[in-house]
mmCIF file of C-alpha atoms in Angstrom:
data_model
loop_
_atom_site.group_PDB
_atom_site.id
_atom_site.type_symbol
_atom_site.label_atom_id
_atom_site.label_comp_id
_atom_site.label_asym_id
_atom_site.label_seq_id
_atom_site.Cartn_x
_atom_site.Cartn_y
_atom_site.Cartn_z
ATOM 1 C CA MET A 1 -8.801 27.122 14.356
ATOM 2 C CA LYS A 2 -9.636 25.771 10.910
ATOM 3 C CA ARG A 3 -13.059 24.288 10.436
ATOM 4 C CA ARG A 4 -13.101 21.363 8.064
ATOM 5 C CA ILE A 5 -16.212 19.751 6.647
ATOM 6 C CA SER A 6 -17.037 17.904 3.481
ATOM 7 C CA THR A 7 -17.691 19.785 0.234
ATOM 8 C CA ARG A 8 -21.333 18.762 0.224
ATOM 9 C CA ALA A 9 -21.736 19.917 3.817
ATOM 10 C CA GLY A 10 -19.948 23.162 2.962
ATOM 11 C CA LEU A 11 -22.374 23.925 0.164
ATOM 12 C CA THR A 12 -25.265 23.270 2.515
ATOM 13 C CA LEU A 13 -23.693 25.508 5.123
ATOM 14 C CA GLY A 14 -23.244 28.206 2.499
ATOM 15 C CA THR A 15 -26.937 28.193 1.738
ATOM 16 C CA ALA A 16 -28.257 27.832 5.296
ATOM 17 C CA LEU A 17 -26.047 30.438 6.947
ATOM 18 C CA GLY A 18 -26.311 32.667 3.902
ATOM 19 C CA MET A 19 -30.094 32.822 4.005
ATOM 20 C CA ALA A 20 -30.014 33.575 7.727
ATOM 21 C CA VAL A 21 -27.576 36.462 7.316
ATOM 22 C CA LEU A 22 -29.322 37.741 4.194
ATOM 23 C CA ALA A 23 -32.521 38.067 6.175
ATOM 24 C CA GLY A 24 -31.111 40.917 8.244
ATOM 25 C CA GLY A 25 -27.578 41.734 7.088
ATOM 26 C CA ALA A 26 -28.279 44.109 4.220
ATOM 27 C CA ALA A 27 -30.296 46.516 6.352
ATOM 28 C CA ALA A 28 -27.416 46.869 8.813
ATOM 29 C CA GLN A 29 -25.157 48.692 6.335
ATOM 30 C CA ASP A 30 -24.575 52.253 7.579
ATOM 31 C CA CYS A 31 -21.263 52.983 5.847
ATOM 32 C CA THR A 32 -19.678 52.649 2.416
ATOM 33 C CA THR A 33 -16.293 51.251 1.429
ATOM 34 C CA LYS A 34 -14.901 51.953 -2.032
ATOM 35 C CA VAL A 35 -12.977 49.559 -4.229
ATOM 36 C CA GLY A 36 -11.357 50.717 -7.441
ATOM 37 C CA ALA A 37 -11.631 49.143 -10.870
ATOM 38 C CA VAL A 38 -9.501 50.067 -13.884
ATOM 39 C CA LEU A 39 -11.005 48.244 -16.853
ATOM 40 C CA PRO A 40 -11.331 48.977 -20.603
ATOM 41 C CA THR A 41 -15.028 49.856 -20.777
ATOM 42 C CA SER A 42 -14.610 51.747 -24.050
ATOM 43 C CA VAL A 43 -13.992 48.498 -25.973
ATOM 44 C CA ASP A 44 -16.688 45.919 -26.625
ATOM 45 C CA TRP A 45 -14.947 43.017 -24.864
ATOM 46 C CA GLY A 46 -14.066 45.150 -21.828
ATOM 47 C CA ARG A 47 -17.551 46.253 -20.847
ATOM 48 C CA PRO A 48 -18.787 42.743 -19.935
ATOM 49 C CA ILE A 49 -15.707 42.249 -17.741
ATOM 50 C CA ALA A 50 -16.630 45.383 -15.778
ATOM 51 C CA GLU A 51 -20.313 44.407 -15.659
ATOM 52 C CA THR A 52 -19.349 41.008 -14.232
ATOM 53 C CA ALA A 53 -17.315 42.665 -11.490
ATOM 54 C CA GLN A 54 -20.281 44.886 -10.636
ATOM 55 C CA PHE A 55 -22.508 41.788 -10.558
ATOM 56 C CA VAL A 56 -20.309 40.400 -7.778
ATOM 57 C CA VAL A 57 -20.421 43.677 -5.859
ATOM 58 C CA ASP A 58 -24.219 43.670 -6.065
ATOM 59 C CA GLN A 59 -24.383 40.138 -4.642
ATOM 60 C CA VAL A 60 -22.018 40.981 -1.803
ATOM 61 C CA ASN A 61 -24.088 44.040 -0.927
ATOM 62 C CA GLU A 62 -27.164 41.812 -0.971
ATOM 63 C CA ALA A 63 -25.366 39.645 1.594
ATOM 64 C CA GLY A 64 -24.757 42.621 3.895
ATOM 65 C CA GLY A 65 -21.632 44.150 2.335
ATOM 66 C CA VAL A 66 -18.084 43.838 3.623
ATOM 67 C CA ALA A 67 -17.311 44.284 7.325
ATOM 68 C CA GLY A 68 -20.728 45.863 7.785
ATOM 69 C CA CYS A 69 -20.283 48.412 4.997
ATOM 70 C CA ARG A 70 -21.844 48.659 1.561
ATOM 71 C CA ILE A 71 -19.299 48.262 -1.249
ATOM 72 C CA GLU A 72 -19.103 50.881 -3.985
ATOM 73 C CA MET A 73 -17.059 49.944 -7.059
ATOM 74 C CA VAL A 74 -15.584 53.104 -8.559
ATOM 75 C CA LEU A 75 -14.921 52.254 -12.194
ATOM 76 C CA ARG A 76 -12.541 54.081 -14.516
ATOM 77 C CA ASP A 77 -11.864 53.316 -18.174
ATOM 78 C CA THR A 78 -8.260 52.454 -19.119
ATOM 79 C CA GLN A 79 -8.908 52.601 -22.888
ATOM 80 C CA VAL A 80 -6.232 49.840 -23.073
ATOM 81 C CA ASP A 81 -3.726 52.691 -22.759
ATOM 82 C CA PRO A 82 -0.940 52.548 -20.128
ATOM 83 C CA LYS A 83 -0.902 56.305 -19.463
ATOM 84 C CA VAL A 84 -4.683 56.511 -19.168
ATOM 85 C CA GLY A 85 -4.654 53.451 -16.914
ATOM 86 C CA VAL A 86 -1.987 54.842 -14.598
ATOM 87 C CA ASP A 87 -3.787 58.193 -14.325
ATOM 88 C CA ALA A 88 -7.039 56.378 -13.524
ATOM 89 C CA ALA A 89 -5.373 54.209 -10.875
ATOM 90 C CA LYS A 90 -3.690 57.222 -9.270
ATOM 91 C CA ALA A 91 -7.023 58.998 -9.001
ATOM 92 C CA LEU A 92 -8.630 55.965 -7.363
ATOM 93 C CA VAL A 93 -5.805 55.583 -4.843
ATOM 94 C CA ASP A 94 -5.054 59.248 -4.120
ATOM 95 C CA LEU A 95 -8.539 60.760 -4.357
ATOM 96 C CA ASP A 96 -10.914 57.889 -3.584
ATOM 97 C CA GLY A 97 -8.597 56.232 -1.072
ATOM 98 C CA VAL A 98 -9.172 52.677 -2.300
ATOM 99 C CA GLN A 99 -7.130 49.876 -0.717
ATOM 100 C CA VAL A 100 -8.104 47.324 -3.397
ATOM 101 C CA LEU A 101 -7.750 47.844 -7.133
ATOM 102 C CA LEU A 102 -9.377 45.469 -9.627
ATOM 103 C CA GLY A 103 -7.562 45.380 -12.955
ATOM 104 C CA ALA A 104 -6.289 46.012 -15.374
ATOM 105 C CA VAL A 105 -6.965 43.660 -18.285
ATOM 106 C CA SER A 106 -3.973 44.220 -20.560
ATOM 107 C CA SER A 107 -0.590 43.328 -19.057
ATOM 108 C CA GLY A 108 0.796 46.462 -20.677
ATOM 109 C CA VAL A 109 -1.575 48.520 -18.535
ATOM 110 C CA SER A 110 -1.419 46.437 -15.351
ATOM 111 C CA MET A 111 2.375 46.519 -15.127
ATOM 112 C CA PRO A 112 2.884 50.307 -14.917
ATOM 113 C CA ILE A 113 -0.070 50.530 -12.513
ATOM 114 C CA LEU A 114 1.553 47.909 -10.280
ATOM 115 C CA THR A 115 5.020 49.424 -10.302
ATOM 116 C CA SER A 116 4.076 53.114 -10.114
ATOM 117 C CA VAL A 117 0.780 53.118 -8.195
ATOM 118 C CA THR A 118 -0.235 50.053 -6.202
ATOM 119 C CA VAL A 119 3.140 48.866 -4.900
ATOM 120 C CA PRO A 120 4.297 52.365 -3.847
ATOM 121 C CA GLY A 121 0.836 53.026 -2.396
ATOM 122 C CA LYS A 122 0.693 49.597 -0.698
ATOM 123 C CA VAL A 123 -2.653 48.842 -2.348
ATOM 124 C CA MET A 124 -3.679 45.287 -3.250
ATOM 125 C CA GLN A 125 -4.103 44.750 -7.003
ATOM 126 C CA MET A 126 -6.196 41.839 -8.298
ATOM 127 C CA SER A 127 -6.306 41.345 -12.066
ATOM 128 C CA CYS A 128 -8.765 39.163 -13.913
ATOM 129 C CA CYS A 129 -6.855 38.915 -17.132
ATOM 130 C CA SER A 130 -3.213 40.057 -17.234
ATOM 131 C CA SER A 131 -1.125 37.069 -18.239
ATOM 132 C CA SER A 132 2.453 38.251 -18.890
ATOM 133 C CA THR A 133 5.152 36.191 -17.199
ATOM 134 C CA ALA A 134 6.882 39.495 -16.383
ATOM 135 C CA PHE A 135 4.643 39.690 -13.296
ATOM 136 C CA THR A 136 5.977 36.337 -12.108
ATOM 137 C CA THR A 137 9.528 37.604 -12.508
ATOM 138 C CA LEU A 138 8.700 40.805 -10.637
ATOM 139 C CA ALA A 139 7.198 38.817 -7.759
ATOM 140 C CA GLU A 140 10.139 36.420 -7.652
ATOM 141 C CA GLU A 141 12.432 39.427 -7.333
ATOM 142 C CA GLY A 142 10.409 40.645 -4.352
ATOM 143 C CA LYS A 143 9.243 43.778 -6.179
ATOM 144 C CA ALA A 144 5.486 43.103 -6.058
ATOM 145 C CA GLY A 145 5.321 43.436 -2.289
ATOM 146 C CA GLY A 146 2.878 40.533 -1.943
ATOM 147 C CA LEU A 147 0.203 42.876 -3.328
ATOM 148 C CA TRP A 148 -0.278 41.320 -6.785
ATOM 149 C CA PHE A 149 -2.720 38.522 -7.669
ATOM 150 C CA ARG A 150 -4.353 37.401 -10.900
ATOM 151 C CA THR A 151 -7.055 34.848 -11.617
ATOM 152 C CA PHE A 152 -5.916 34.309 -15.211
ATOM 153 C CA ALA A 153 -3.181 31.809 -16.022
ATOM 154 C CA THR A 154 0.125 33.109 -17.348
ATOM 155 C CA THR A 155 0.862 33.653 -21.026
ATOM 156 C CA GLY A 156 2.813 30.413 -20.971
ATOM 157 C CA VAL A 157 -0.452 28.425 -20.984
ATOM 158 C CA GLN A 158 -1.878 30.244 -23.986
ATOM 159 C CA ALA A 159 1.401 30.032 -25.898
ATOM 160 C CA ALA A 160 1.699 26.295 -25.302
ATOM 161 C CA VAL A 161 -1.875 25.591 -26.365
ATOM 162 C CA GLY A 162 -1.453 27.754 -29.465
ATOM 163 C CA ALA A 163 1.617 25.722 -30.416
ATOM 164 C CA LYS A 164 -0.317 22.505 -29.814
ATOM 165 C CA VAL A 165 -3.052 23.686 -32.188
ATOM 166 C CA ALA A 166 -0.454 24.284 -34.909
ATOM 167 C CA ALA A 167 1.049 20.831 -34.400
ATOM 168 C CA ASP A 168 -2.364 19.139 -34.345
ATOM 169 C CA GLN A 169 -3.307 20.894 -37.591
ATOM 170 C CA GLY A 170 -0.094 19.715 -39.227
ATOM 171 C CA TYR A 171 1.323 23.193 -39.874
ATOM 172 C CA LYS A 172 5.027 23.128 -40.664
ATOM 173 C CA SER A 173 5.595 26.879 -40.646
ATOM 174 C CA VAL A 174 3.892 29.826 -38.910
ATOM 175 C CA ALA A 175 4.268 33.607 -39.003
ATOM 176 C CA ILE A 176 3.547 35.608 -35.843
ATOM 177 C CA LEU A 177 1.986 39.057 -35.523
ATOM 178 C CA TYR A 178 2.005 40.325 -31.937
ATOM 179 C CA LYS A 179 1.004 43.540 -30.190
ATOM 180 C CA ASN A 180 4.022 45.621 -29.245
ATOM 181 C CA ASP A 181 3.323 45.865 -25.508
ATOM 182 C CA ASP A 182 4.253 43.847 -22.415
ATOM 183 C CA TRP A 183 1.626 41.199 -23.104
ATOM 184 C CA GLY A 184 2.272 40.846 -26.826
ATOM 185 C CA GLN A 185 6.046 40.794 -26.499
ATOM 186 C CA ASP A 186 5.810 38.097 -23.840
ATOM 187 C CA LEU A 187 3.358 36.026 -25.873
ATOM 188 C CA GLY A 188 5.328 36.428 -29.097
ATOM 189 C CA LYS A 189 8.551 35.283 -27.437
ATOM 190 C CA LEU A 190 6.974 32.322 -25.668
ATOM 191 C CA ILE A 191 5.005 30.951 -28.595
ATOM 192 C CA ALA A 192 7.974 31.272 -30.956
ATOM 193 C CA SER A 193 9.969 29.138 -28.529
ATOM 194 C CA ASP A 194 7.119 26.593 -28.270
ATOM 195 C CA PHE A 195 6.735 26.381 -32.051
ATOM 196 C CA GLU A 196 10.432 25.693 -32.406
ATOM 197 C CA ALA A 197 10.305 23.065 -29.646
ATOM 198 C CA LEU A 198 7.721 21.229 -31.757
ATOM 199 C CA GLY A 199 9.795 21.520 -34.935
ATOM 200 C CA ILE A 200 7.534 24.194 -36.464
ATOM 201 C CA GLU A 201 9.405 26.905 -38.350
ATOM 202 C CA VAL A 202 8.713 30.512 -37.379
ATOM 203 C CA THR A 203 9.073 32.324 -40.689
ATOM 204 C CA ALA A 204 8.659 35.793 -39.148
ATOM 205 C CA SER A 205 7.720 37.396 -35.845
ATOM 206 C CA VAL A 206 6.547 40.967 -36.357
ATOM 207 C CA ALA A 207 5.439 43.581 -33.827
ATOM 208 C CA ILE A 208 2.295 45.647 -34.427
ATOM 209 C CA ASN A 209 2.131 49.163 -32.952
ATOM 210 C CA ASP A 210 -1.031 51.063 -32.079
ATOM 211 C CA GLY A 211 -2.286 54.024 -34.043
ATOM 212 C CA GLN A 212 -0.730 53.310 -37.424
ATOM 213 C CA PRO A 213 -2.779 54.222 -40.536
ATOM 214 C CA SER A 214 -1.796 50.914 -42.141
ATOM 215 C CA PHE A 215 -0.108 47.630 -41.214
ATOM 216 C CA ARG A 216 0.774 46.745 -44.804
ATOM 217 C CA ALA A 217 4.524 46.870 -44.225
ATOM 218 C CA GLU A 218 4.323 44.578 -41.187
ATOM 219 C CA VAL A 219 1.942 42.162 -42.907
ATOM 220 C CA THR A 220 4.124 42.056 -46.014
ATOM 221 C CA GLU A 221 7.100 41.187 -43.825
ATOM 222 C CA ALA A 222 5.130 38.409 -42.126
ATOM 223 C CA MET A 223 4.045 36.961 -45.490
ATOM 224 C CA ALA A 224 7.548 36.838 -46.951
ATOM 225 C CA GLY A 225 8.239 33.265 -45.866
ATOM 226 C CA ASN A 226 4.938 31.929 -47.253
ATOM 227 C CA PRO A 227 3.921 30.306 -43.931
ATOM 228 C CA ASP A 228 1.299 27.571 -43.579
ATOM 229 C CA ALA A 229 -0.515 29.601 -40.914
ATOM 230 C CA LEU A 230 -0.640 32.945 -39.124
ATOM 231 C CA TYR A 231 -0.591 33.353 -35.323
ATOM 232 C CA LEU A 232 -2.255 36.519 -34.014
ATOM 233 C CA GLY A 233 -1.444 37.884 -30.556
ATOM 234 C CA LEU A 234 -3.420 41.109 -31.049
ATOM 235 C CA TYR A 235 -6.500 42.941 -29.783
ATOM 236 C CA PRO A 236 -9.611 43.371 -31.970
ATOM 237 C CA ASN A 237 -8.871 46.813 -33.436
ATOM 238 C CA GLU A 238 -5.374 46.166 -34.749
ATOM 239 C CA GLY A 239 -6.240 42.498 -35.271
ATOM 240 C CA THR A 240 -9.034 43.435 -37.668
ATOM 241 C CA ALA A 241 -6.824 45.838 -39.618
ATOM 242 C CA ALA A 242 -3.924 43.365 -39.815
ATOM 243 C CA VAL A 243 -6.091 40.446 -40.943
ATOM 244 C CA ARG A 244 -7.764 42.565 -43.609
ATOM 245 C CA GLU A 245 -4.326 43.470 -44.971
ATOM 246 C CA TRP A 246 -3.243 39.835 -44.740
ATOM 247 C CA LEU A 247 -6.235 38.560 -46.697
ATOM 248 C CA SER A 248 -6.086 41.328 -49.293
ATOM 249 C CA LEU A 249 -2.490 40.321 -50.053
ATOM 250 C CA GLY A 250 -3.478 36.674 -50.518
ATOM 251 C CA GLY A 251 -2.457 35.328 -47.116
ATOM 252 C CA THR A 252 -3.708 31.967 -45.878
ATOM 253 C CA GLN A 253 -6.938 31.708 -43.907
ATOM 254 C CA ASN A 254 -5.227 29.234 -41.559
ATOM 255 C CA MET A 255 -5.074 31.290 -38.375
ATOM 256 C CA ILE A 256 -4.471 30.666 -34.678
ATOM 257 C CA LEU A 257 -5.918 33.356 -32.417
ATOM 258 C CA ALA A 258 -5.066 34.460 -28.894
ATOM 259 C CA ASN A 259 -8.015 34.767 -26.516
ATOM 260 C CA SER A 260 -7.962 38.569 -26.973
ATOM 261 C CA LEU A 261 -9.592 38.040 -30.392
ATOM 262 C CA LYS A 262 -12.511 36.065 -28.937
ATOM 263 C CA SER A 263 -14.669 39.016 -29.869
ATOM 264 C CA ASP A 264 -17.870 39.575 -31.843
ATOM 265 C CA GLU A 265 -16.372 42.858 -33.034
ATOM 266 C CA PHE A 266 -13.372 41.088 -34.570
ATOM 267 C CA ARG A 267 -15.509 38.342 -36.136
ATOM 268 C CA ASP A 268 -18.007 40.769 -37.648
ATOM 269 C CA ASN A 269 -15.431 43.257 -38.928
ATOM 270 C CA VAL A 270 -13.281 40.592 -40.578
ATOM 271 C CA GLY A 271 -16.203 38.476 -41.778
ATOM 272 C CA LEU A 272 -17.106 34.985 -40.638
ATOM 273 C CA GLN A 273 -16.602 33.709 -44.208
ATOM 274 C CA TYR A 274 -12.852 34.388 -43.830
ATOM 275 C CA LEU A 275 -12.519 32.763 -40.415
ATOM 276 C CA GLY A 276 -13.606 29.213 -41.190
ATOM 277 C CA ASN A 277 -10.076 27.873 -40.648
ATOM 278 C CA ALA A 278 -9.363 30.066 -37.627
ATOM 279 C CA LEU A 279 -8.924 28.374 -34.243
ATOM 280 C CA GLY A 280 -8.609 30.300 -31.004
ATOM 281 C CA THR A 281 -7.215 29.409 -27.597
ATOM 282 C CA ASP A 282 -8.248 30.431 -24.111
ATOM 283 C CA THR A 283 -7.948 29.314 -20.540
ATOM 284 C CA ALA A 284 -11.052 27.550 -19.243
ATOM 285 C CA SER A 285 -12.967 26.808 -16.121
ATOM 286 C CA PRO A 286 -12.640 23.242 -14.845
ATOM 287 C CA ARG A 287 -15.603 20.928 -15.364
ATOM 288 C CA VAL A 288 -16.910 21.322 -11.821
ATOM 289 C CA ALA A 289 -20.247 22.246 -10.255
ATOM 290 C CA SER A 290 -19.117 25.725 -9.165
ATOM 291 C CA ALA A 291 -18.215 26.659 -12.738
ATOM 292 C CA ASP A 292 -21.611 25.446 -13.972
ATOM 293 C CA ALA A 293 -23.307 27.442 -11.212
ATOM 294 C CA PHE A 294 -21.532 30.607 -12.387
ATOM 295 C CA VAL A 295 -22.832 30.083 -15.918
ATOM 296 C CA GLU A 296 -26.394 29.782 -14.638
ATOM 297 C CA ARG A 297 -26.050 32.883 -12.434
ATOM 298 C CA TYR A 298 -24.563 34.844 -15.322
ATOM 299 C CA LYS A 299 -27.340 33.819 -17.712
ATOM 300 C CA ALA A 300 -29.988 34.772 -15.167
ATOM 301 C CA ARG A 301 -28.414 38.218 -14.682
ATOM 302 C CA PHE A 302 -27.454 39.104 -18.265
ATOM 303 C CA ASP A 303 -29.713 36.850 -20.352
ATOM 304 C CA SER A 304 -26.706 35.598 -22.328
ATOM 305 C CA GLU A 305 -23.934 33.046 -22.098
ATOM 306 C CA PRO A 306 -20.601 34.171 -20.570
ATOM 307 C CA ASN A 307 -18.762 33.716 -23.872
ATOM 308 C CA GLY A 308 -16.466 36.737 -23.789
ATOM 309 C CA PRO A 309 -12.846 36.652 -22.596
ATOM 310 C CA GLY A 310 -12.144 37.002 -18.894
ATOM 311 C CA LEU A 311 -15.694 36.902 -17.542
ATOM 312 C CA ALA A 312 -15.297 33.955 -15.154
ATOM 313 C CA ASN A 313 -11.895 35.341 -14.157
ATOM 314 C CA SER A 314 -13.385 38.772 -13.447
ATOM 315 C CA TYR A 315 -16.050 37.162 -11.280
ATOM 316 C CA ASP A 316 -13.511 35.278 -9.189
ATOM 317 C CA ALA A 317 -11.068 38.187 -8.953
ATOM 318 C CA THR A 318 -13.782 40.435 -7.542
ATOM 319 C CA MET A 319 -15.285 37.880 -5.155
ATOM 320 C CA ILE A 320 -11.900 36.815 -3.761
ATOM 321 C CA ALA A 321 -10.854 40.435 -3.256
ATOM 322 C CA LEU A 322 -14.053 41.181 -1.340
ATOM 323 C CA LEU A 323 -13.713 38.011 0.739
ATOM 324 C CA ALA A 324 -10.172 39.073 1.653
ATOM 325 C CA MET A 325 -11.517 42.481 2.671
ATOM 326 C CA GLU A 326 -14.098 40.758 4.880
ATOM 327 C CA ALA A 327 -11.383 38.623 6.469
ATOM 328 C CA ALA A 328 -9.166 41.653 7.087
ATOM 329 C CA GLY A 329 -11.924 43.675 8.729
ATOM 330 C CA LYS A 330 -13.130 47.259 8.551
ATOM 331 C CA ASP A 331 -10.611 49.968 7.590
ATOM 332 C CA ALA A 332 -7.948 47.390 6.689
ATOM 333 C CA THR A 333 -4.954 48.462 4.625
ATOM 334 C CA GLY A 334 -4.096 47.004 1.233
ATOM 335 C CA GLU A 335 -1.284 44.988 2.785
ATOM 336 C CA GLU A 336 -3.612 43.589 5.466
ATOM 337 C CA ILE A 337 -6.172 42.639 2.814
ATOM 338 C CA ALA A 338 -3.557 40.970 0.601
ATOM 339 C CA ALA A 339 -2.378 38.922 3.580
ATOM 340 C CA GLN A 340 -5.883 37.428 3.903
ATOM 341 C CA VAL A 341 -6.134 36.105 0.315
ATOM 342 C CA SER A 342 -4.621 32.759 1.348
ATOM 343 C CA ARG A 343 -7.160 32.482 4.173
ATOM 344 C CA VAL A 344 -10.138 32.747 1.797
ATOM 345 C CA THR A 345 -8.627 30.370 -0.797
ATOM 346 C CA ASP A 346 -7.484 27.757 1.703
ATOM 347 C CA PRO A 347 -7.721 24.168 0.358
ATOM 348 C CA GLU A 348 -8.246 23.016 3.955
ATOM 349 C CA GLY A 349 -10.901 25.622 4.728
ATOM 350 C CA THR A 350 -14.692 25.417 4.844
ATOM 351 C CA PRO A 351 -16.062 25.247 1.276
ATOM 352 C CA VAL A 352 -18.275 28.215 0.341
ATOM 353 C CA THR A 353 -20.188 28.988 -2.820
ATOM 354 C CA ALA A 354 -19.445 31.996 -5.016
ATOM 355 C CA ASP A 355 -22.690 33.907 -4.497
ATOM 356 C CA ALA A 356 -24.511 36.043 -1.925
ATOM 357 C CA GLU A 357 -25.340 33.060 0.287
ATOM 358 C CA GLY A 358 -21.788 31.773 0.142
ATOM 359 C CA PHE A 359 -20.360 35.170 1.016
ATOM 360 C CA ALA A 360 -22.641 35.431 4.032
ATOM 361 C CA ALA A 361 -21.582 31.949 5.127
ATOM 362 C CA ALA A 362 -17.932 32.863 4.686
ATOM 363 C CA ARG A 363 -18.436 35.917 6.893
ATOM 364 C CA GLN A 364 -19.560 33.693 9.769
ATOM 365 C CA VAL A 365 -16.705 31.225 9.328
ATOM 366 C CA LEU A 366 -14.151 34.038 9.210
ATOM 367 C CA ALA A 367 -15.677 35.733 12.249
ATOM 368 C CA ASP A 368 -15.281 32.454 14.139
ATOM 369 C CA GLY A 369 -11.585 32.413 13.290
ATOM 370 C CA GLY A 370 -11.797 29.834 10.480
ATOM 371 C CA SER A 371 -10.680 29.865 6.868
ATOM 372 C CA VAL A 372 -12.698 29.191 3.727
ATOM 373 C CA MET A 373 -12.181 27.315 0.483
ATOM 374 C CA TYR A 374 -13.614 29.522 -2.243
ATOM 375 C CA GLN A 375 -15.392 27.542 -4.960
ATOM 376 C CA GLY A 376 -15.806 29.871 -7.901
ATOM 377 C CA ALA A 377 -16.389 30.378 -11.587
ATOM 378 C CA THR A 378 -12.937 28.983 -12.378
ATOM 379 C CA GLY A 379 -13.067 26.303 -9.707
ATOM 380 C CA ASN A 380 -11.216 26.208 -6.389
ATOM 381 C CA VAL A 381 -8.780 29.056 -7.037
ATOM 382 C CA ARG A 382 -5.249 28.552 -5.707
ATOM 383 C CA PHE A 383 -2.540 31.224 -5.835
ATOM 384 C CA ASP A 384 1.129 30.347 -5.677
ATOM 385 C CA ALA A 385 3.761 32.485 -3.929
ATOM 386 C CA ASN A 386 3.846 34.839 -6.927
ATOM 387 C CA GLY A 387 0.088 35.412 -7.067
ATOM 388 C CA ASP A 388 -0.226 33.126 -10.119
ATOM 389 C CA VAL A 389 -2.777 30.429 -10.952
ATOM 390 C CA SER A 390 -2.819 27.603 -13.466
ATOM 391 C CA ALA A 391 -5.862 26.557 -15.485
ATOM 392 C CA PRO A 392 -7.354 24.162 -18.014
ATOM 393 C CA ALA A 393 -7.672 25.399 -21.605
ATOM 394 C CA VAL A 394 -9.964 25.278 -24.602
ATOM 395 C CA VAL A 395 -9.620 25.514 -28.350
ATOM 396 C CA TRP A 396 -12.542 27.374 -29.948
ATOM 397 C CA SER A 397 -13.864 28.512 -33.308
ATOM 398 C CA PHE A 398 -16.194 31.290 -34.410
ATOM 399 C CA THR A 399 -19.878 30.709 -35.159
ATOM 400 C CA GLU A 400 -22.606 33.050 -36.370
ATOM 401 C CA SER A 401 -23.774 33.640 -32.803
ATOM 402 C CA GLY A 402 -20.421 33.691 -31.005
ATOM 403 C CA THR A 403 -17.935 30.880 -30.431
ATOM 404 C CA GLU A 404 -18.039 27.151 -29.851
ATOM 405 C CA GLU A 405 -15.668 24.818 -28.059
ATOM 406 C CA VAL A 406 -13.599 22.556 -30.310
ATOM 407 C CA GLN A 407 -11.434 20.896 -27.654
ATOM 408 C CA TYR A 408 -11.085 20.943 -23.871
ATOM 409 C CA LEU A 409 -7.734 20.332 -22.194
ATOM 410 C CA SER A 410 -7.774 19.493 -18.494
ATOM 411 C CA LEU A 411 -5.299 21.056 -16.076
ATOM 412 C CA ASP A 412 -3.270 17.824 -16.067
ATOM 413 C CA GLU A 413 -3.214 17.785 -19.879
ATOM 414 C CA VAL A 414 -2.111 21.421 -20.041
ATOM 415 C CA ASP A 415 0.607 20.966 -17.424
ATOM 416 C CA GLY A 416 1.752 17.719 -19.067
ATOM 417 C CA PHE A 417 2.027 19.333 -22.498
ATOM 418 C CA ILE A 418 3.938 22.309 -21.128
ATOM 419 C CA ALA A 419 6.317 19.905 -19.387
ATOM 420 C CA SER A 420 6.854 18.036 -22.675
ATOM 421 C CA LEU A 421 7.946 21.249 -24.387
ATOM 422 C CA LYS A 422 10.789 21.576 -21.904
#
């Protein structure tokens, strides 16, 4: 039976029940359950994503763990490399026996893990950050097995907002440089279509491959049409090299950046003095109390703002996965855990906070046969039949200390703009 109470009452319940369970729950742990994480810890923007996931695990263990067992997150570095990522995922599934896999970040790494490891192994995969629409297609075709979820909105949101930035800035023509992987190909295709829908000429759309000594040929090709602006769907390493080539050849400083370049490494290696006209896009947390609470918890833990890409999404991905494990019970299979995701993100369920107290409260509600409405860092997360979410968005710019918000677009504004493009 579902237990329904008001949001305010739910938050109170989360605190009251949570404190009661915290008083004696942690000491009761006499077993350990492993969850796997395949995240790019060897790159500067990947480490905070992994640290955020571990932060959630620590809070859940403080609340007594999952189904009476302490959670151990076994973390392996993907190096943003599909082969490395698949090998890491196989080790976690075959050797460590995990039934839940967190990750990956890049769509180009998450996709081969999903198709060759988690779906064949019937392991639930929860990604914080993979945005390619190819996952939606795979799910629609029934090839994801109900095992795939992501807390980051699809590439379609970022593409649409990037096109809106170009239109708002009055750019008449744009060149595109995109990473030649699943994510970049998807983003490059979508944003080219959105630019054209707005009457903005795409003078060139050029793929960038990893590991090249120089991107001069690709950058020269992109510059040939003398565009008003450059769109970059790249990661920091190749993004830095490509922008340096672009600037050295006299390219415009008018740039639109995918969220993957929301990186101190990229800013510092290119030089803030060259990025004054650069505007980035990203999905955003809604302006709700649970999102503000995450920021305060993050600052208390890490003594810094959660400014990097994917941090709020990593928090929610990890907490929802662990809640689903709690709902499924001890020794549950990946399929059984995946089946419980809707029960812990139920809009009609008892509201619970995204912290140790809220997890403990959720445990009691679930034990009583109820469902919970998770209120997290990105708001009240809702997955559709394909494991997708939608989200608000922001436009941002670089500052000396990080980034600052230039514009916030609500979920209704994002959805309305995407609808207008069609």
